[in-house]
């Protein structure tokens, strides 16, 4: 660059920076002059946020983009009384949303359990927490409604509801793109566009994004100078027992997600319009990291699996009964039933690992195997090198804090299953017909399907002490018809309608514990149907006083076929000739509920900027069946649980002070 051009560049840069500074000051001044009017649909019709007698936190597209909020869970720190966690406990996948509002929600991702906070995409309810951590790319509005929303939003909203409204295509062509690079090979690309097809008549939009990043937790071996690293120990091959997948990796916490969202708006006439939406997501990445900070090996009365495993490898057949009693387990010679349990446990310790019908027998028995790491003792290889306990001279790993703690939260000894794969597509058709100037008919039809497959190693060690692999497949479709109107000179606003929802699917997950002392096999089929009718009305008695009342009647019909079993026959000490030990009888079960959710409230407007309200509402979360049994049951009805209910009184004040 020559001198003259350099001077020109510096002068131009100064002018450009001054222009940017002036522009920022002007924008701030305009923002301070008048608060932006936010429109929400918390009561299923468009209203100013200030006028809605519901506790709502709303985010505009400017707020979402300005804070670089990429998905729903990112809103957690910006919303009081709301917790949004990406990756429910031991799900291993950040697409799973664990949401709670005012302390009410659902942490578990199991198919037989329903969320406590409902998530809605363009008016369509998403029934599973899997995939509910939606991307916020090209979103027009996001609303978080606090408290039970049973009347207007229906089942499974006892904590509240989250409504995501995607961008509506415009008449003007619009193109936006972003690219982000960062640590751990982060490479994010996003593109959105408005593409008018026929001016004012047929409008479209599309959004595409891809997110890629290497995981930040590295898998490492034991240091050679440590008790766990100085002597080889046995780790049974991964493929000698069933899993929902066997993929591993050298890191945890990676990202590999591609998303596509499209919308088509057809303004058929001045009175009728239809909106078609579609979305698709594909995820293939490593599982979320789980860093073990501590291990509690309690007594047998607490049914701690780590205690059972450690007892097996540190005793032989003659010393095991006494060790069980010393650890707090049942003594022998007193109760025949407890003697049977002790004998079954000892037999299970003594048999080869992964003794599953139809699969190869892999690994050596646990009983008397000896161990590395752990406390001093006659079975500790570090204290007695060269001891040949089982003829293989290969001990097991003692499970305690030292075996799981790397001393660095960015590293892990876990090298088992490590993957998160998710495919989903869905769509909706929304039709709006203006019957008159004060009456509108609306239909929302939705369909969604998800396939999900994860594997995560939770124990912090190379042994198969606690690993979870899971496969789920779900589809759902719903139809809602609404009638929205005004009457009595617009003093009365009302919305009523009918709703139908159906979902079906299955889950199959494998949970081996403590080097396959147990192999819990969960195979469940679920079907849910929901029929509802609702009405809600607001009446302005005077300029200051207003009242609201509503109710929703819901019929729920749910069926379940449980298949939980123990593939390793722990209770019998051997594999049954008829197959694995079943915990659930292979009999379908059905439950139905008839539930009414009312709501009522009163509002007082001190002036156009200040409103107080008092409301009462009720909601419910669907019941079902527990699927984590420790003993077989005689009938599926023994595993039933009833719906949850929430009733809330709320006193609130909404205000704008000094135009803010």
XYZ file of C-alpha atoms in Angstrom, residues 22 41 94 110 163 174 233 256 389 510 624:
11
model
C -23.713 8.177 15.558
C -50.752 -15.184 21.590
C -28.482 -31.840 23.891
C -38.503 -41.858 28.993
C -44.599 -21.255 22.232
C -34.579 -11.024 2.017
C -7.133 -55.538 33.933
C -22.966 -32.267 14.379
C -6.722 -66.117 40.981
C -30.217 -51.573 27.295
C -48.855 -43.824 32.857
